[in-house]
Backbone as a ProteinNet text record, in pm:
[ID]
protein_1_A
[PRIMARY]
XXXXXXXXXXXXXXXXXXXXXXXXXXXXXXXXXXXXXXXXXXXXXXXXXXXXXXXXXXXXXXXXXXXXXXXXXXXXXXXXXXXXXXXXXXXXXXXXXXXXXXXXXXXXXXXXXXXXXXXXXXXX
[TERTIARY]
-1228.4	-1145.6	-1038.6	-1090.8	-1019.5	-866.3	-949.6	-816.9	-711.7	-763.7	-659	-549.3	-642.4	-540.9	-442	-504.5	-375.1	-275.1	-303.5	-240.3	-148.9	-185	-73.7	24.3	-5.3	104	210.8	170.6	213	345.8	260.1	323.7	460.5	523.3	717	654.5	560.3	570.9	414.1	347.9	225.4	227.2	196.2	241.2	140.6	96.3	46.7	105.1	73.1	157.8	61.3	118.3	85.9	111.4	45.3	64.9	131.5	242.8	341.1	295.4	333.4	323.1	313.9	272.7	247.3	334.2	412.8	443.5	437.2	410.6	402.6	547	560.6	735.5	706.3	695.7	676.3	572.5	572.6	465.1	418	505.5	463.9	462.5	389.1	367.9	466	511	564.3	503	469.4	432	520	521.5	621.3	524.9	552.2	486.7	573.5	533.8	569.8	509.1	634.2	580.7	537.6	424.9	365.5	409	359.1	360.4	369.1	469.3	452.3	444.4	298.9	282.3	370.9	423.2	526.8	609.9	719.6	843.9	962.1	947.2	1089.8	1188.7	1120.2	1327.3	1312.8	1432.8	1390.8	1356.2	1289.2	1169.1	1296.9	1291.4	1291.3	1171	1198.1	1072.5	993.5	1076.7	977.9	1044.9	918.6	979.8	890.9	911.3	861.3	753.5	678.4	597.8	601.5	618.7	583.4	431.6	396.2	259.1	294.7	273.2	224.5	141.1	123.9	1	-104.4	-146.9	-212.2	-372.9	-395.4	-523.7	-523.2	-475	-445.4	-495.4	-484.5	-524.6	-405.4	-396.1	-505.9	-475.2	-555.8	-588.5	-539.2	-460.5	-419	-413.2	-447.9	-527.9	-400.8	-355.5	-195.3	-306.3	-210.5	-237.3	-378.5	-373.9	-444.6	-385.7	-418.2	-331.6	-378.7	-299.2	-378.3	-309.7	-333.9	-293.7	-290.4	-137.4	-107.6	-45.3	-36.8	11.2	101.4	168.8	310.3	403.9	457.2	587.4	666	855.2	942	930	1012.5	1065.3	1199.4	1293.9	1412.6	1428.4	1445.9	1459.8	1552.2	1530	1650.1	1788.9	1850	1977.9	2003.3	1951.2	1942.5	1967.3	1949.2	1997.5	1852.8	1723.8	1614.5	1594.1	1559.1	1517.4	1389.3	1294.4	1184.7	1091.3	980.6	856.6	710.6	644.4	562.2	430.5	381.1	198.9	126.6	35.2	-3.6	-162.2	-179.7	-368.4	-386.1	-375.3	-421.1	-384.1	-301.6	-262.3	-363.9	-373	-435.4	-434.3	-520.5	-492.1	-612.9	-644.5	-776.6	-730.2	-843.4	-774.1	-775.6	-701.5	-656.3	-776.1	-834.1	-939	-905.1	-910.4	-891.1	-921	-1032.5	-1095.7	-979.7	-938.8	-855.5	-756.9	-659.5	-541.2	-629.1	-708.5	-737.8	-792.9	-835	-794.2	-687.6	-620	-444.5	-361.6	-350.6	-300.8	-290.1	-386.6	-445.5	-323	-327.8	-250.2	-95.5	-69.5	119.3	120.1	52.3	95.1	47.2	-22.5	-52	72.5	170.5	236.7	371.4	492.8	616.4	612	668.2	699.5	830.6	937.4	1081.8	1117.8	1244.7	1280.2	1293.5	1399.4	1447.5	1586.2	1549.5	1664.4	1776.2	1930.9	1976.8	2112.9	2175.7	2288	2287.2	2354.9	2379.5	2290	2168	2055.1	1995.1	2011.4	1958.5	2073.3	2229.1	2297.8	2392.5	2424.1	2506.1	2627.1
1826.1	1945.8	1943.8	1933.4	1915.7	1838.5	1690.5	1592	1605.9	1691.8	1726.8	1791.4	1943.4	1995.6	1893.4	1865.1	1783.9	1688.3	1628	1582.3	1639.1	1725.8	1809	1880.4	1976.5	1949.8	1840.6	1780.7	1625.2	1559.3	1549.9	1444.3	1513.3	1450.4	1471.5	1503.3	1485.3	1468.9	1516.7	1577.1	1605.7	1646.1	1575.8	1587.7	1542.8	1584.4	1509.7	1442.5	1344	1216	1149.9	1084.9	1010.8	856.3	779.1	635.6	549.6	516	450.8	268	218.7	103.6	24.2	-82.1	-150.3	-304.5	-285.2	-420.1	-517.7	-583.9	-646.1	-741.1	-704	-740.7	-791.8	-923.8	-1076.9	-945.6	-890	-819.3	-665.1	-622.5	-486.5	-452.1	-372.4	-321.1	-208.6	-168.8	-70.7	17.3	117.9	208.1	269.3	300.5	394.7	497.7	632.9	707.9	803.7	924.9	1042.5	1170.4	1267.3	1365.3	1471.3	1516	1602.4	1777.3	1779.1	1870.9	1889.6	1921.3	1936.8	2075.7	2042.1	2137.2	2118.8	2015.6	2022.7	1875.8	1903.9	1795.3	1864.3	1793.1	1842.3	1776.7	1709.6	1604	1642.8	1594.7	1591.5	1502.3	1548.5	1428.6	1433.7	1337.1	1303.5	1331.5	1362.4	1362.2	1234.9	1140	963	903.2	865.8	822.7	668	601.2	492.4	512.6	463.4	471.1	319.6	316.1	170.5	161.1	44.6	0.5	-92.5	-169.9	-259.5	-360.3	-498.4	-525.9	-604	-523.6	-537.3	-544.4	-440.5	-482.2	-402.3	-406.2	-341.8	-240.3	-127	-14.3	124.7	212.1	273.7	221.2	189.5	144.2	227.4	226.3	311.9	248.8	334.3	282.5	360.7	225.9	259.1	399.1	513.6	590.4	708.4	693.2	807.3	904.8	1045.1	1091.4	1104.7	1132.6	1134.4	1256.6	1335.1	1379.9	1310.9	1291.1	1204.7	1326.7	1250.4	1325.5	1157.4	1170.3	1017.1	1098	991.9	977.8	962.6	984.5	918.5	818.3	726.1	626.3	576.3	547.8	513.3	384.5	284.9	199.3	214.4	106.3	120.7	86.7	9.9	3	129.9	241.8	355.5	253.1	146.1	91.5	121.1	132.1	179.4	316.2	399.4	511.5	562.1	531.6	592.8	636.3	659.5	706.1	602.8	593.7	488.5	530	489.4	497.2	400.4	469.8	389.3	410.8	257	269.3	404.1	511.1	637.8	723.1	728.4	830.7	885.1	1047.1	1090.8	1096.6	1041.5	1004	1003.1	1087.2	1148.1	1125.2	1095	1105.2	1291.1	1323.7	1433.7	1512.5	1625.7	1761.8	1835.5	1962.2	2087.9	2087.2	2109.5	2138.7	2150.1	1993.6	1957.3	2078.6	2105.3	2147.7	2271.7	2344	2501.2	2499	2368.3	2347.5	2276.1	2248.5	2278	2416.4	2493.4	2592.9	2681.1	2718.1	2818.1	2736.9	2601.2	2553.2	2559.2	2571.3	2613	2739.4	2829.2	2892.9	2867.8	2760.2	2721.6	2628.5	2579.8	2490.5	2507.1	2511.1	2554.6	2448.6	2477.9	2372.7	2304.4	2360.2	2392	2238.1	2196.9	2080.7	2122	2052.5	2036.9	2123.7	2169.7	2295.4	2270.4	2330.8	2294.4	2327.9	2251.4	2257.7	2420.2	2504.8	2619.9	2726.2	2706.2	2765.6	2743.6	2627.5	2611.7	2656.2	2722	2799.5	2654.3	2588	2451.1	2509.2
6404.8	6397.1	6505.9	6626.6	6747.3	6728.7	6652	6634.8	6522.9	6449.1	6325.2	6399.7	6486.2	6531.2	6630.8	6698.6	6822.7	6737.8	6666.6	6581.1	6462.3	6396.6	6359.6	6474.7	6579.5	6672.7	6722.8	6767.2	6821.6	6749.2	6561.2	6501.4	6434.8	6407.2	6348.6	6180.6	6105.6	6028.8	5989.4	5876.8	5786.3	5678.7	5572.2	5444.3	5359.8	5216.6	5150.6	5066.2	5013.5	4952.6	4873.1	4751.7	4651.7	4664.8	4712.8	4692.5	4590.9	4552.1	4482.2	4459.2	4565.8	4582	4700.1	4721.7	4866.8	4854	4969.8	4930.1	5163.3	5109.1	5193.5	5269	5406.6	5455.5	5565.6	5578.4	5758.5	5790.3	5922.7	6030.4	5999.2	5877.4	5839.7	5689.4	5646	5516.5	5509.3	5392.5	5335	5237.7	5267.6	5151.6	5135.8	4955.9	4874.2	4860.6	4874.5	4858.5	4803.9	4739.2	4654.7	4770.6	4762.2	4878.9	4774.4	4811	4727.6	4756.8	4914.9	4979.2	5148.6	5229.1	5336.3	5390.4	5523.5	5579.2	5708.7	5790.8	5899.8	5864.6	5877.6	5900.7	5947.3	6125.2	6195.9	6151.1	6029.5	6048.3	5857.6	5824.3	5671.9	5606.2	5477.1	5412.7	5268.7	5217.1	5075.6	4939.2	4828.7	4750.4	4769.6	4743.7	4801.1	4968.4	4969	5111.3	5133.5	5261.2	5289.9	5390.4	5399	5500.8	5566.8	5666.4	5763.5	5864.2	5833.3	5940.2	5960.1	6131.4	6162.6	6088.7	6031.1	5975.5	6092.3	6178.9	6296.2	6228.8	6134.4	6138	5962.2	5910.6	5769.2	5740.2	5894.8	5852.6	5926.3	5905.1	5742.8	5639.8	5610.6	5444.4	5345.6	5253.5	5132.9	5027	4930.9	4794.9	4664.7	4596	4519.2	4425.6	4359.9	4319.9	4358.3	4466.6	4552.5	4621.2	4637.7	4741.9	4852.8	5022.8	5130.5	5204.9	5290.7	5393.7	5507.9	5530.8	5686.7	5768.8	5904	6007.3	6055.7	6055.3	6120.2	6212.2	6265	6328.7	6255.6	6314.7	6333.8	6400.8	6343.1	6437	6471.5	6541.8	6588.2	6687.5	6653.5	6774.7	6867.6	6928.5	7069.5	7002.7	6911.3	6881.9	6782.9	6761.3	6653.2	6494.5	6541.4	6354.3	6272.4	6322.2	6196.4	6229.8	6126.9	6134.1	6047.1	6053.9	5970.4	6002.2	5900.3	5897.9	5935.5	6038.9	6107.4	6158.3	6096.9	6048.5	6138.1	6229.2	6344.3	6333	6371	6389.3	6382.1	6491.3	6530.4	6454.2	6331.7	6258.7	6228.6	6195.6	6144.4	5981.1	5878.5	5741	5695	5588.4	5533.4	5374.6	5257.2	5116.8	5123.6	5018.2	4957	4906.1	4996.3	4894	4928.9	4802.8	4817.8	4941	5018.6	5129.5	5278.4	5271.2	5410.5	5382	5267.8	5271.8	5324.3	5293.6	5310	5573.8	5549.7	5702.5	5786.3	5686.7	5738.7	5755.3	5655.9	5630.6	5757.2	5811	5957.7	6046.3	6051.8	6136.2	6177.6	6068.5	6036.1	6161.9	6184.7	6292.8	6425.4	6465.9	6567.1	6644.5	6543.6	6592.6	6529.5	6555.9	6550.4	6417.5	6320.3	6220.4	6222	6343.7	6310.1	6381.1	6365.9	6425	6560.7	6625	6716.4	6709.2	6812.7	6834	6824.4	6801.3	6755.2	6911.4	6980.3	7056.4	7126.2	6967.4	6980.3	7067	7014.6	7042.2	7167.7	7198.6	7356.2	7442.2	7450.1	7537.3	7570.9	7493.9	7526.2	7489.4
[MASK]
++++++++++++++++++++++++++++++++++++++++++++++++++++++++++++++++++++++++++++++++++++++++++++++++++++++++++++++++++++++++++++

């Protein structure tokens, strides 16, 4: 319970998603995924999006046509030329039950859902 919560705070991104396809790219996997439903994304999501892993140890594991609740990052490198979505050993990633979403829900007010403030708003 503990780690759901810290993890929904934390992460840029929690959504449930539909598994598309896996394809395998030199040191990292790509998942295509279908956004089902988000409970937080500070940045904006697309209906499909990519998911990136490391293939460090081929996990988390995702299974084509399942759905899961993740909690991910952004990612941005140092030259700003990639920008995506990056799925790490530690993600938090559970398959999809009624159940989880009804202990997500409570959470949306524990933790600001909103991006990053915007210039104006911080008195710039």
């Amino acid at each position: 319970r503990r780690e759901r919560q810290r993890q929904y705070c934390q992460k840029d991104f929690v959504f449930r998603a539909k598994v598309l396809g896996k394809l395998y790219r030199g040191e990292e996997t790509r998942y295509d995924v279908q956004i089902i439903h988000t409970y937080r994304n500070r940045y904006r999501l697309e209906h499909r999006e990519f998911l990136w892993v490391q293939n460090v140890c081929d996990c988390p594991k995702l299974e084509e046509g399942k759905q899961y609740i993740l909690m991910v990052r952004r990612h941005i490198n140092y030259e700003h030329t990639l920008n995506r979505i990056l799925m790490e050993e530690e993600s938090y990633v559970v398959p999809y039950r009624p159940r989880e979403d009804e202990l997500l829900r409570p959470l949306e007010r524990l933790c600001s859902n909103r991006g990053p403030k915007e210039p104006a708003e911080l008195g710039v």
